[in-house]
């Protein structure tokens, strides 16, 4: 460790050897001037990944490890996810609707293999290495998102603050919110402060057009029927969560002109402002008069323009109690005695009429209602047909503890199992504990449900045990959707275990087992996939090392076509989708000319290694033939 830090220090010193004293001072002054609020980590002092465009990444299909016959809508990619993301940026940029990842939490316990030489707890660059590792991958992931796409990232409480600042840096302006998720119940492994962490977080970052689907409102509270408006309605609280010092315009006597009854305001939760927006009237300017709405002198005839309460009453949006207690206090002494006995209208323990209130004498001789006026909410006037998703993820075992109330819909919460569900699921599928710390399927399934439509793409580039793939499979089985998944996982091979292959033996194997399972609960799950491996190619070697089969896979993915096996014996390969025809020409064949005659050119894409050599045989046939190498490189370096 000491040797490594010394080497870095020597490297940094060498950067400034040729600068004069004045230049060094200027550089320091510039750094002081350009300091910004945000997260800083030692990007220059750590060993970072290779540059995004340092070399080309190709993906090659392994037919033996793929599952179900081609064409394959789903992908499992084996390799460093930095390389996989570079390939996906070439093939899927702007098309992924939902990315969910559960990255390493940087515990310092060598719980991940990337840059594991930096993961010693004593390494002062450990946090920066982790941040740089994620930063490079998150910036690539950002380019994959559709304009209505979302990125969901699980993280523990220890690293949440750092990761959130990092994501603000990598995805500026995209922060939405976060979910709080109960990972377990009854944890006893307390830390030094005797606190046991039972929650994790899911950070939500999204493009501007993204919205969660929400939950359909139950309308179970709309139990009343209005014959005039021909609509169901419900009654709800009319007050606002402000006290009389915060909203002086809300402290007034509400008047029912039909029964000549007055209703005092709760001083802790006053009535809504009686004035339309933009009105300049201020109740504080009239301290000598108890405000009454609607005004006594306006109850017969036209409602004054500044009286919103009177207008709402006429429109039927405010209703008064039919059966209630009504009292009249003929003298101030009678009223004060009632106050002393808490025999005035109350809001729990709060008196709505009290000794020191302004204009106490106003209430003498008035019919005082002890009930509460309510607001009429018509079903047809709802702004949205769905309820927004709550940021609190409720455990399955605690669904009966959700708070109920006028503004709470019990169906507006994501409901998820704990980590125990994830562990049990893996054991059920593999018959052993093949993967530790697996997230529960219910957690990811419900987030994907809220984030995607039936034809969207879901990506997990820390796929691990492929929980996200199972979540997609379950949703498709439930609603008949055609969601596609892309799972990226490394082998996690080490010097001690060079034959280890997490992607092959866990990530892909879980999906294979689900496809072949005779267990009733998995009976409807099916998702064929192509198994691909990443490999690097130097740009100068592309003409020799890029295989036609690798180019074919990239071109199919670019044109949103399911992957097929390349036929190396054919002069040209053809993939005809519902709306797109893709051709890769390896060498000239007269049969290609016959096939091109009369074809619709609008959605026809022809690629060739040497377009000019093919074009000379077309005899004026207008076909756009694109160069394979230049097209892929341009897309790769975008």
Coordinates of C-alpha atoms in Angstrom, one line a residue:
X1 CA 0.0 0.0 0.0
X2 CA 2.8 2.4 1.0
X3 CA 4.6 1.6 -2.3
X4 CA 1.5 2.3 -4.3
X5 CA 0.9 5.7 -2.7
X6 CA 4.5 6.7 -3.2
X7 CA 4.3 5.8 -6.8
X8 CA 1.2 8.0 -7.2
X9 CA 2.9 10.9 -5.4
X10 CA 5.9 10.6 -7.8
X11 CA 3.5 10.6 -10.8
X12 CA 1.7 13.7 -9.6
X13 CA 5.0 15.5 -8.9
X14 CA 6.2 14.8 -12.4
X15 CA 3.2 16.6 -13.9
X16 CA 4.4 19.9 -12.6
X17 CA 8.2 19.6 -13.0
X18 CA 8.3 21.9 -16.1
X19 CA 6.2 24.7 -14.5
X20 CA 7.8 27.9 -13.2
X21 CA 7.1 29.4 -9.8
X22 CA 4.8 32.0 -11.4
X23 CA 3.0 29.3 -13.4
X24 CA 2.4 27.2 -10.3
X25 CA 1.0 30.2 -8.4
X26 CA -1.3 31.0 -11.3
X27 CA -2.5 27.4 -11.4
X28 CA -3.2 27.4 -7.6
X29 CA -5.1 30.7 -8.0
X30 CA -7.2 29.3 -10.8
X31 CA -8.0 26.2 -8.7
X32 CA -9.2 28.5 -5.9
X33 CA -11.4 30.5 -8.3
X34 CA -13.0 27.5 -9.9
X35 CA -13.9 25.6 -6.7
X36 CA -17.5 24.4 -6.9
X37 CA -20.1 22.9 -4.6
X38 CA -20.3 19.2 -5.0
X39 CA -18.4 16.0 -4.7
X40 CA -14.6 15.8 -5.2
X41 CA -12.6 12.6 -5.6
X42 CA -9.0 11.9 -6.7
X43 CA -9.6 11.2 -10.3
X44 CA -6.0 11.9 -11.3
X45 CA -4.5 9.9 -8.5
X46 CA -6.2 6.6 -9.0
X47 CA -6.0 3.9 -11.7
X48 CA -9.1 4.5 -13.8
X49 CA -10.7 2.5 -16.5
X50 CA -9.5 2.9 -20.0
X51 CA -11.0 5.7 -21.9
X52 CA -14.4 5.1 -23.4
X53 CA -13.0 5.1 -27.0
X54 CA -9.6 3.6 -26.3
X55 CA -10.6 0.5 -28.2
X56 CA -13.6 -1.1 -29.8
X57 CA -15.9 -3.6 -28.1
X58 CA -17.5 -6.5 -29.9
X59 CA -20.0 -9.0 -28.6
X60 CA -20.0 -12.6 -29.7
X61 CA -22.9 -15.0 -29.3
X62 CA -22.3 -18.3 -27.6
X63 CA -25.0 -20.5 -29.0
X64 CA -24.4 -23.3 -26.5
X65 CA -25.0 -21.0 -23.5
X66 CA -28.0 -19.3 -25.1
X67 CA -31.5 -20.6 -24.3
X68 CA -34.4 -21.4 -26.5
X69 CA -34.1 -21.2 -30.3
X70 CA -33.3 -17.9 -32.1
X71 CA -34.4 -15.2 -32.6
X72 CA -33.6 -13.9 -29.1
X73 CA -35.3 -10.9 -27.7
X74 CA -33.4 -10.9 -24.5
X75 CA -29.6 -10.6 -23.8
X76 CA -27.2 -11.9 -21.2
X77 CA -23.8 -10.3 -21.6
X78 CA -20.7 -11.7 -20.0
X79 CA -17.9 -9.3 -19.4
X80 CA -16.8 -6.2 -17.5
X81 CA -19.9 -4.0 -17.4
X82 CA -17.8 -1.0 -18.5
X83 CA -17.2 -2.8 -21.8
X84 CA -20.7 -4.1 -22.1
X85 CA -22.1 -0.5 -21.6
X86 CA -19.8 0.8 -24.3
X87 CA -21.2 -1.8 -26.7
X88 CA -24.8 -1.1 -25.6
X89 CA -24.2 2.6 -26.1
X90 CA -23.5 1.7 -29.7
X91 CA -26.5 -0.5 -30.1
X92 CA -29.2 0.7 -27.7
X93 CA -28.6 4.4 -27.1
X94 CA -31.8 6.2 -26.2
X95 CA -33.9 3.1 -26.1
X96 CA -33.8 1.7 -22.6
X97 CA -36.8 2.6 -20.5
X98 CA -35.7 1.3 -17.1
X99 CA -32.3 0.6 -15.7
X100 CA -32.1 -1.0 -12.2
X101 CA -28.8 -1.7 -10.6
X102 CA -27.6 -3.0 -7.2
X103 CA -23.9 -2.0 -7.3
X104 CA -21.3 -3.0 -4.8
X105 CA -21.6 -1.0 -1.6
X106 CA -17.9 -0.4 -1.1
X107 CA -17.8 -2.1 2.3
X108 CA -14.1 -2.7 2.1
X109 CA -14.6 -6.4 2.6
X110 CA -13.6 -7.4 -1.0
X111 CA -17.3 -8.1 -1.7
X112 CA -16.7 -7.3 -5.4
X113 CA -13.9 -8.0 -7.8
X114 CA -13.5 -4.8 -9.8
X115 CA -10.3 -3.1 -8.8
X116 CA -10.2 -5.3 -5.7
X117 CA -6.6 -4.3 -5.1
X118 CA -7.9 -1.0 -3.9
X119 CA -10.6 -2.4 -1.6
X120 CA -8.4 -2.8 1.5
X121 CA -10.0 -0.8 4.3
X122 CA -6.7 1.0 5.0
X123 CA -6.4 2.3 1.4
X124 CA -7.0 6.0 1.5
X125 CA -8.1 5.9 -2.2
X126 CA -10.8 3.3 -1.5
X127 CA -13.8 5.7 -1.7
X128 CA -12.4 7.6 -4.7
X129 CA -11.8 4.3 -6.6
X130 CA -15.4 3.3 -6.0
X131 CA -16.7 6.7 -7.0
X132 CA -14.7 6.7 -10.2
X133 CA -15.7 3.1 -11.0
X134 CA -19.4 4.1 -10.7
X135 CA -19.1 7.5 -12.4
X136 CA -17.8 6.0 -15.6
X137 CA -20.5 3.5 -15.8
X138 CA -23.3 5.9 -14.8
X139 CA -22.4 8.4 -17.5
X140 CA -22.6 5.5 -20.1
X141 CA -25.9 4.4 -18.7
X142 CA -27.3 7.9 -19.0
X143 CA -26.9 7.7 -22.7
X144 CA -28.9 4.5 -22.9
X145 CA -32.0 6.0 -21.3
X146 CA -35.0 6.8 -23.5
X147 CA -36.4 10.3 -23.2
X148 CA -39.0 8.9 -20.7
X149 CA -36.5 6.5 -19.1
X150 CA -35.5 6.0 -15.4
X151 CA -32.4 4.8 -13.5
X152 CA -33.0 3.1 -10.2
X153 CA -30.0 2.4 -7.9
X154 CA -30.0 0.4 -4.6
X155 CA -27.7 1.6 -1.9
X156 CA -27.2 1.2 1.8
X157 CA -27.3 4.0 4.4
X158 CA -23.5 4.2 4.7
X159 CA -22.9 5.2 1.1
X160 CA -26.1 6.9 0.2
X161 CA -24.8 10.5 0.6
X162 CA -21.7 9.9 -1.5
X163 CA -23.6 8.0 -4.2
X164 CA -26.3 10.7 -4.4
X165 CA -23.7 13.4 -4.9
X166 CA -21.9 11.3 -7.5
X167 CA -25.2 10.8 -9.4
X168 CA -25.9 14.5 -9.3
X169 CA -22.5 14.9 -11.0
X170 CA -23.0 12.1 -13.6
X171 CA -26.7 12.8 -14.3
X172 CA -27.1 16.5 -13.7
X173 CA -30.7 17.7 -13.3
X174 CA -32.1 14.2 -13.3
X175 CA -32.7 13.5 -9.7
X176 CA -36.4 12.7 -8.9
X177 CA -36.6 11.2 -5.4
X178 CA -35.7 8.0 -3.5
X179 CA -37.5 5.0 -2.1
X180 CA -37.0 3.8 1.4
X181 CA -37.1 0.0 1.5
X182 CA -37.3 -2.3 4.6
X183 CA -34.6 -5.0 4.0
X184 CA -35.4 -7.1 7.1
X185 CA -37.2 -7.2 10.4
X186 CA -35.8 -7.6 13.8
X187 CA -32.1 -7.0 13.1
X188 CA -29.9 -7.4 16.1
X189 CA -26.4 -6.7 14.8
X190 CA -26.3 -3.2 16.2
X191 CA -23.4 -0.8 15.5
X192 CA -21.5 1.2 18.0
X193 CA -24.4 3.5 18.7
X194 CA -26.6 0.5 19.3
X195 CA -28.6 1.0 16.1
X196 CA -29.5 -1.8 13.7
X197 CA -29.9 -0.8 10.1
X198 CA -33.1 -2.3 8.7
X199 CA -33.5 -0.1 5.7
X200 CA -31.9 0.6 2.4
X201 CA -32.6 3.2 -0.3
X202 CA -33.3 3.2 -4.0
X203 CA -32.2 6.4 -5.7
X204 CA -34.4 7.6 -8.6
X205 CA -32.9 9.6 -11.5
X206 CA -34.8 10.1 -14.7
X207 CA -35.2 11.9 -18.0
X208 CA -37.6 14.8 -18.1
X209 CA -40.5 12.9 -19.7
X210 CA -40.5 10.1 -17.2
X211 CA -43.4 9.4 -14.8
X212 CA -44.3 6.4 -12.7
X213 CA -47.5 4.7 -13.7
X214 CA -49.1 5.3 -10.3
X215 CA -51.9 3.2 -8.9
X216 CA -55.6 3.2 -9.9
X217 CA -57.7 4.9 -7.4
X218 CA -60.2 2.7 -5.7
X219 CA -63.0 5.3 -5.5
X220 CA -64.3 3.4 -2.5
X221 CA -64.9 6.7 -0.6
X222 CA -67.1 8.1 -3.3
X223 CA -70.3 6.8 -1.8
X224 CA -72.6 9.7 -2.4
X225 CA -74.6 10.4 -5.6
X226 CA -75.5 13.9 -6.9
X227 CA -78.6 13.6 -9.1
X228 CA -78.1 17.1 -10.5
X229 CA -74.5 16.6 -11.6
X230 CA -75.0 12.9 -12.3
X231 CA -71.7 12.1 -10.5
X232 CA -70.4 10.3 -7.4
X233 CA -68.8 12.4 -4.7
X234 CA -67.2 12.1 -1.3
X235 CA -66.8 14.5 1.6
X236 CA -63.4 15.6 2.9
X237 CA -61.7 18.0 5.3
X238 CA -62.0 21.6 4.1
X239 CA -59.4 23.1 6.4
X240 CA -55.8 23.8 5.5
X241 CA -52.7 22.8 7.5
X242 CA -51.9 26.4 8.7
X243 CA -52.7 28.1 11.9
X244 CA -54.2 31.6 12.3
X245 CA -50.8 33.3 12.6
X246 CA -49.7 31.8 9.3
X247 CA -52.9 32.3 7.4
X248 CA -54.8 35.3 8.8
X249 CA -57.2 35.2 5.9
X250 CA -58.3 31.7 6.9
X251 CA -59.5 32.8 10.4
X252 CA -63.1 33.7 10.0
X253 CA -66.6 32.6 10.8
X254 CA -68.1 30.4 8.0
X255 CA -71.7 31.2 7.5
X256 CA -74.5 28.9 6.3
X257 CA -77.1 31.1 4.8
X258 CA -79.7 28.4 4.6
X259 CA -79.9 27.8 8.4
X260 CA -78.4 31.1 9.6
X261 CA -75.6 29.2 11.4
X262 CA -72.0 30.2 12.0
X263 CA -69.0 27.9 12.3
X264 CA -65.8 29.0 14.1
X265 CA -62.4 28.2 12.6
X266 CA -60.0 25.8 14.2
X267 CA -57.1 28.2 15.2
X268 CA -54.6 25.4 14.5
X269 CA -56.1 24.5 11.0
X270 CA -57.9 27.5 9.6
X271 CA -60.5 27.6 6.8
X272 CA -59.3 28.0 3.2
X273 CA -58.8 31.5 2.0
X274 CA -62.1 33.1 1.1
X275 CA -60.5 35.2 -1.6
X276 CA -59.6 34.2 -5.2
X277 CA -56.0 34.3 -6.2
X278 CA -54.9 37.8 -7.0
X279 CA -57.3 39.5 -4.6
X280 CA -55.7 42.3 -2.7
X281 CA -58.1 42.2 0.3
X282 CA -56.3 41.4 3.6
X283 CA -58.3 40.5 6.7
X284 CA -55.5 41.9 8.8
X285 CA -56.4 45.4 7.5
X286 CA -59.8 45.1 9.3
X287 CA -58.9 44.2 12.9
X288 CA -62.1 45.8 14.2
X289 CA -64.4 43.4 12.4
X290 CA -64.8 39.6 12.7
X291 CA -64.6 38.3 9.2
X292 CA -67.7 36.3 8.0
X293 CA -67.9 34.4 4.8
X294 CA -70.2 34.6 3.0
X295 CA -71.1 38.1 4.4
X296 CA -74.4 38.4 6.1
X297 CA -75.6 41.2 3.8
X298 CA -74.7 39.2 0.6
X299 CA -76.5 35.9 1.4
X300 CA -79.6 37.0 -0.6
X301 CA -78.7 37.8 -4.1
X302 CA -75.4 38.0 -5.9
X303 CA -72.2 36.8 -4.2
X304 CA -69.5 39.5 -4.1
X305 CA -66.6 39.0 -6.4
X306 CA -64.1 38.7 -3.6
X307 CA -66.1 36.0 -1.7
X308 CA -64.8 32.6 -2.9
X309 CA -66.6 30.8 0.0
X310 CA -70.0 32.1 -1.1
X311 CA -69.3 31.0 -4.7
X312 CA -68.3 27.5 -3.5
X313 CA -71.4 27.2 -1.5
X314 CA -73.6 28.1 -4.5
X315 CA -71.7 25.7 -6.6
X316 CA -72.3 22.9 -4.1
X317 CA -68.7 22.4 -3.2
X318 CA -69.2 23.2 0.5
X319 CA -71.9 21.4 2.4
X320 CA -73.0 21.9 6.0
X321 CA -74.0 19.2 8.5
X322 CA -77.6 18.1 8.4
X323 CA -77.8 16.9 12.0
X324 CA -75.6 18.5 14.6
X325 CA -75.7 20.4 17.9
X326 CA -76.5 24.1 17.6
X327 CA -76.3 26.5 20.5
X328 CA -77.1 30.2 21.1
X329 CA -75.4 32.0 23.9
X330 CA -77.5 35.1 24.8
X331 CA -74.9 36.8 27.0
X332 CA -71.1 37.0 27.1
X333 CA -71.2 35.5 30.5
X334 CA -73.0 32.4 29.2
X335 CA -70.4 32.1 26.5
X336 CA -67.5 32.4 28.9
X337 CA -69.0 29.7 31.2
X338 CA -69.2 27.4 28.2
X339 CA -65.6 28.1 27.3
X340 CA -64.5 27.3 30.9
X341 CA -66.4 24.0 30.6
X342 CA -65.1 23.1 27.2
X343 CA -68.7 23.2 26.0
X344 CA -67.9 25.1 22.8
X345 CA -67.1 23.7 19.3
X346 CA -63.8 21.7 19.7
X347 CA -61.1 20.3 17.5
X348 CA -60.0 17.5 19.7
X349 CA -58.7 19.4 22.7
X350 CA -58.5 22.7 21.0
X351 CA -61.3 25.2 21.7
X352 CA -62.5 27.0 18.5
X353 CA -63.9 29.8 20.7
X354 CA -61.7 30.9 23.6
X355 CA -61.5 33.8 26.0
X356 CA -58.7 35.7 24.4
X357 CA -59.8 35.2 20.8
X358 CA -60.4 38.3 18.7
X359 CA -64.0 39.6 18.7
X360 CA -65.2 37.1 21.2
X361 CA -68.4 39.1 21.6
X362 CA -69.3 38.4 17.9
X363 CA -70.5 34.9 18.9
X364 CA -73.1 36.2 21.4
X365 CA -76.6 35.8 20.1
X366 CA -75.5 33.7 17.0
X367 CA -76.5 30.2 16.1
X368 CA -73.2 28.4 16.6
X369 CA -72.8 25.0 14.8
X370 CA -70.8 22.3 16.5
X371 CA -70.4 20.2 13.4
X372 CA -67.9 20.8 10.6
X373 CA -68.6 22.0 7.0
X374 CA -67.0 19.7 4.5
X375 CA -65.7 19.9 1.0
X376 CA -67.5 18.0 -1.8
X377 CA -65.1 16.2 -4.1
X378 CA -66.7 15.0 -7.4
X379 CA -65.2 11.9 -9.1
X380 CA -65.3 13.6 -12.5
X381 CA -63.3 16.5 -11.2
X382 CA -60.2 14.5 -10.2
X383 CA -57.1 15.8 -11.8
X384 CA -55.6 12.3 -12.3
X385 CA -57.2 8.9 -12.5
X386 CA -54.2 7.4 -10.7
X387 CA -52.6 7.9 -7.3
X388 CA -48.9 8.9 -7.2
X389 CA -46.5 6.3 -5.9
X390 CA -45.4 6.8 -2.3
X391 CA -41.7 6.9 -1.6
X392 CA -42.2 4.5 1.3
X393 CA -42.0 0.9 0.2
X394 CA -44.2 -1.1 2.5
X395 CA -43.1 -4.6 3.6
X396 CA -45.5 -7.4 2.7
X397 CA -46.0 -8.2 6.4
X398 CA -47.0 -4.6 7.3
X399 CA -49.6 -3.8 4.7
X400 CA -52.2 -3.5 7.4
X401 CA -50.2 -0.8 9.2
X402 CA -50.5 1.9 6.4
X403 CA -52.1 5.1 7.6
X404 CA -55.6 5.8 6.4
X405 CA -57.2 9.2 5.8
X406 CA -58.8 11.6 3.4
X407 CA -55.6 12.1 1.4
X408 CA -54.0 8.6 1.8
X409 CA -54.8 5.8 -0.6
X410 CA -53.7 2.4 0.8
X411 CA -53.0 1.2 -2.8
X412 CA -50.5 3.9 -3.5
X413 CA -47.5 2.1 -1.9
X414 CA -45.1 -0.2 -3.5
X415 CA -45.3 -3.5 -1.5
X416 CA -42.2 -5.7 -1.3
X417 CA -40.7 -8.6 0.6
X418 CA -37.4 -8.3 2.5
X419 CA -34.0 -9.8 1.7
X420 CA -35.2 -13.1 3.1
X421 CA -37.5 -13.4 0.1
X422 CA -34.5 -13.0 -2.2
X423 CA -32.5 -15.6 -0.4
X424 CA -35.4 -18.1 -0.3
X425 CA -36.1 -17.5 -4.0
X426 CA -32.5 -18.3 -5.0
X427 CA -32.5 -21.4 -2.9
X428 CA -35.8 -22.6 -4.4
X429 CA -34.5 -22.2 -7.9
X430 CA -31.0 -23.5 -7.4
X431 CA -31.5 -25.9 -4.5
X432 CA -28.7 -24.1 -2.7
X433 CA -27.5 -20.7 -1.7
X434 CA -25.9 -20.0 -5.1
X435 CA -25.8 -16.2 -4.6
X436 CA -25.8 -14.0 -1.5
X437 CA -27.6 -10.8 -0.8
X438 CA -30.1 -11.3 -3.7
X439 CA -32.8 -8.6 -3.8
X440 CA -36.4 -9.9 -3.5
X441 CA -38.2 -10.3 -6.9
X442 CA -41.2 -8.4 -5.5
X443 CA -39.1 -5.3 -5.0
X444 CA -37.7 -5.1 -8.5
X445 CA -41.0 -6.4 -10.1
X446 CA -43.0 -3.5 -8.6
X447 CA -40.5 -0.9 -9.6
X448 CA -40.3 -2.2 -13.1
X449 CA -44.2 -2.4 -13.2
X450 CA -44.3 1.3 -12.2
X451 CA -41.5 2.3 -14.7
X452 CA -42.3 0.4 -17.9
X453 CA -44.9 -0.4 -20.5
X454 CA -45.5 -3.8 -22.1
X455 CA -42.9 -3.3 -24.9
X456 CA -40.1 -1.6 -23.0
X457 CA -36.4 -2.7 -22.4
X458 CA -35.1 -3.2 -18.8
X459 CA -31.4 -3.3 -18.2
X460 CA -29.4 -4.4 -15.1
X461 CA -25.6 -4.1 -15.6
X462 CA -24.9 -5.5 -12.1
X463 CA -27.2 -8.5 -12.8
X464 CA -25.8 -10.9 -10.2
X465 CA -28.4 -13.6 -9.8
X466 CA -30.7 -12.1 -12.5
X467 CA -33.5 -11.1 -10.1
X468 CA -34.4 -8.3 -12.6
X469 CA -34.8 -10.8 -15.4
X470 CA -37.2 -12.9 -13.3
X471 CA -39.1 -9.7 -12.4
X472 CA -39.6 -8.9 -16.1
X473 CA -40.7 -12.5 -16.8
X474 CA -43.3 -12.4 -14.1
X475 CA -44.7 -9.1 -15.3
X476 CA -44.9 -10.4 -18.9
X477 CA -46.7 -13.5 -17.7
X478 CA -49.1 -11.4 -15.6
X479 CA -50.1 -8.8 -18.3
X480 CA -49.2 -10.4 -21.5
X481 CA -46.4 -7.9 -22.2
X482 CA -43.3 -8.2 -24.3
X483 CA -40.8 -6.4 -22.1
X484 CA -37.2 -7.4 -22.9
X485 CA -34.3 -7.6 -20.5
X486 CA -30.6 -7.1 -20.8
X487 CA -28.5 -8.7 -18.0
X488 CA -24.8 -7.9 -17.7
X489 CA -22.6 -9.8 -15.4
X490 CA -18.9 -10.6 -15.0
X491 CA -17.3 -13.9 -14.4
X492 CA -15.8 -12.7 -11.1
X493 CA -12.9 -15.1 -11.6
X494 CA -9.9 -14.6 -9.4
X495 CA -6.4 -15.9 -9.1
X496 CA -7.6 -18.3 -6.5
X497 CA -10.7 -19.4 -8.5
X498 CA -9.8 -18.8 -12.2
X499 CA -12.7 -21.1 -13.4
X500 CA -15.4 -19.1 -11.6
X501 CA -18.1 -17.7 -13.9
X502 CA -20.9 -16.0 -12.2
X503 CA -22.6 -14.9 -15.4
X504 CA -22.7 -18.4 -16.9
X505 CA -23.4 -20.4 -13.7
X506 CA -25.7 -18.0 -11.8
X507 CA -27.0 -15.1 -13.9
X508 CA -27.9 -17.1 -17.1
X509 CA -28.5 -20.3 -15.2
X510 CA -31.3 -18.8 -13.2
X511 CA -33.2 -17.8 -16.3
X512 CA -32.5 -21.3 -17.9
X513 CA -34.0 -23.0 -14.8
X514 CA -37.0 -20.7 -14.8
X515 CA -37.6 -21.5 -18.5
X516 CA -37.4 -25.3 -17.8
X517 CA -39.0 -25.4 -14.4
X518 CA -42.0 -27.7 -13.7
X519 CA -42.8 -25.9 -10.5
X520 CA -46.3 -24.5 -10.8
X521 CA -45.4 -21.0 -9.6
X522 CA -42.9 -20.7 -12.5
X523 CA -45.1 -22.4 -15.1
X524 CA -45.9 -19.3 -17.1
X525 CA -42.4 -17.8 -17.1
X526 CA -40.5 -18.0 -20.4
X527 CA -37.7 -15.8 -21.9
X528 CA -35.3 -17.0 -24.5
X529 CA -32.0 -15.2 -24.5
X530 CA -28.8 -14.8 -26.5
X531 CA -25.6 -15.3 -24.4
X532 CA -22.9 -12.9 -25.5
X533 CA -19.3 -12.3 -24.5
X534 CA -17.5 -9.0 -24.8
X535 CA -14.0 -8.7 -26.3
X536 CA -11.8 -5.8 -27.1
X537 CA -10.4 -5.0 -30.5
X538 CA -7.9 -2.2 -31.3
X539 CA -9.3 0.2 -33.8
X540 CA -6.4 -0.3 -36.2
X541 CA -7.2 -4.1 -36.2
X542 CA -10.9 -3.9 -36.9
X543 CA -10.5 -4.7 -40.6
X544 CA -8.9 -8.0 -39.6
X545 CA -10.3 -8.9 -36.2
X546 CA -14.0 -7.9 -36.4
X547 CA -15.8 -11.0 -37.3
X548 CA -19.0 -10.9 -39.5
X549 CA -20.9 -12.7 -36.8
X550 CA -20.0 -10.0 -34.3
X551 CA -20.9 -7.2 -36.7
X552 CA -24.2 -8.9 -37.5
X553 CA -25.1 -9.1 -33.8
X554 CA -24.3 -5.4 -33.4
X555 CA -26.3 -4.4 -36.5
X556 CA -29.4 -6.4 -35.4
X557 CA -29.3 -4.8 -32.0
X558 CA -28.9 -1.3 -33.5
X559 CA -32.0 -1.8 -35.6
X560 CA -34.0 -3.1 -32.7
X561 CA -34.2 -6.6 -34.1
X562 CA -34.0 -9.8 -32.0
X563 CA -30.6 -11.5 -32.4
X564 CA -30.1 -14.4 -34.7
X565 CA -27.1 -16.7 -35.6
X566 CA -25.0 -15.5 -38.5
X567 CA -24.6 -17.9 -41.4
X568 CA -21.0 -17.7 -42.4
X569 CA -21.6 -19.8 -45.5
X570 CA -24.0 -17.4 -47.1
X571 CA -22.9 -14.6 -49.3
X572 CA -25.3 -12.3 -47.5
X573 CA -27.5 -12.6 -44.5
X574 CA -31.0 -11.3 -44.2
X575 CA -33.2 -10.5 -41.2
X576 CA -36.7 -9.3 -42.0
X577 CA -38.6 -7.9 -39.1
X578 CA -42.2 -6.6 -39.0
X579 CA -41.1 -3.2 -40.2
X580 CA -37.4 -3.4 -40.9
X581 CA -35.3 -5.5 -43.3
X582 CA -31.6 -5.8 -42.5
X583 CA -28.9 -7.2 -45.0
X584 CA -25.2 -7.8 -44.3
X585 CA -23.3 -8.5 -47.5
X586 CA -20.1 -10.5 -47.1
X587 CA -19.5 -10.9 -50.8
X588 CA -21.3 -10.2 -54.0
X589 CA -23.9 -12.7 -55.1
X590 CA -26.3 -12.2 -58.1
X591 CA -29.1 -13.4 -56.0
X592 CA -28.9 -10.2 -54.0
X593 CA -29.8 -8.2 -57.1
X594 CA -32.9 -10.2 -57.7
X595 CA -34.0 -9.9 -54.1
X596 CA -33.5 -6.1 -54.1
X597 CA -35.9 -5.6 -57.1
X598 CA -39.2 -4.2 -56.0
X599 CA -38.2 -3.9 -52.3
X600 CA -39.5 -1.1 -50.2
X601 CA -36.5 1.1 -49.7
X602 CA -37.9 3.0 -46.7
X603 CA -37.0 0.5 -44.0
X604 CA -34.3 -1.4 -45.9
X605 CA -30.8 -1.3 -44.5
X606 CA -28.0 -2.9 -46.5
X607 CA -24.5 -3.1 -45.0
X608 CA -21.3 -4.3 -46.7
X609 CA -17.6 -4.5 -45.9
X610 CA -16.8 -2.9 -49.3
X611 CA -19.9 -1.0 -50.4
X612 CA -18.3 0.3 -53.6
X613 CA -17.6 -3.2 -54.9
X614 CA -21.3 -4.2 -54.4
X615 CA -22.7 -0.9 -55.8
X616 CA -21.0 -1.4 -59.2
X617 CA -23.1 -4.5 -59.8
X618 CA -26.4 -2.8 -59.1
X619 CA -26.7 -1.3 -62.6
X620 CA -28.4 1.9 -61.4
X621 CA -30.6 0.3 -58.7
X622 CA -30.9 2.9 -56.0
X623 CA -30.0 1.2 -52.8
X624 CA -28.3 2.8 -49.9
X625 CA -25.4 0.5 -49.0
X626 CA -23.6 1.5 -45.8
X627 CA -20.0 0.5 -44.8
X628 CA -20.0 -1.9 -41.8
X629 CA -16.8 -0.8 -40.2
X630 CA -17.3 3.0 -40.5
X631 CA -20.9 2.8 -39.3
X632 CA -20.1 0.8 -36.2
X633 CA -17.1 3.0 -35.3
X634 CA -19.1 6.1 -35.7
X635 CA -21.9 4.8 -33.5
X636 CA -19.3 3.5 -31.0
X637 CA -17.6 6.9 -30.7
X638 CA -20.7 9.0 -30.5

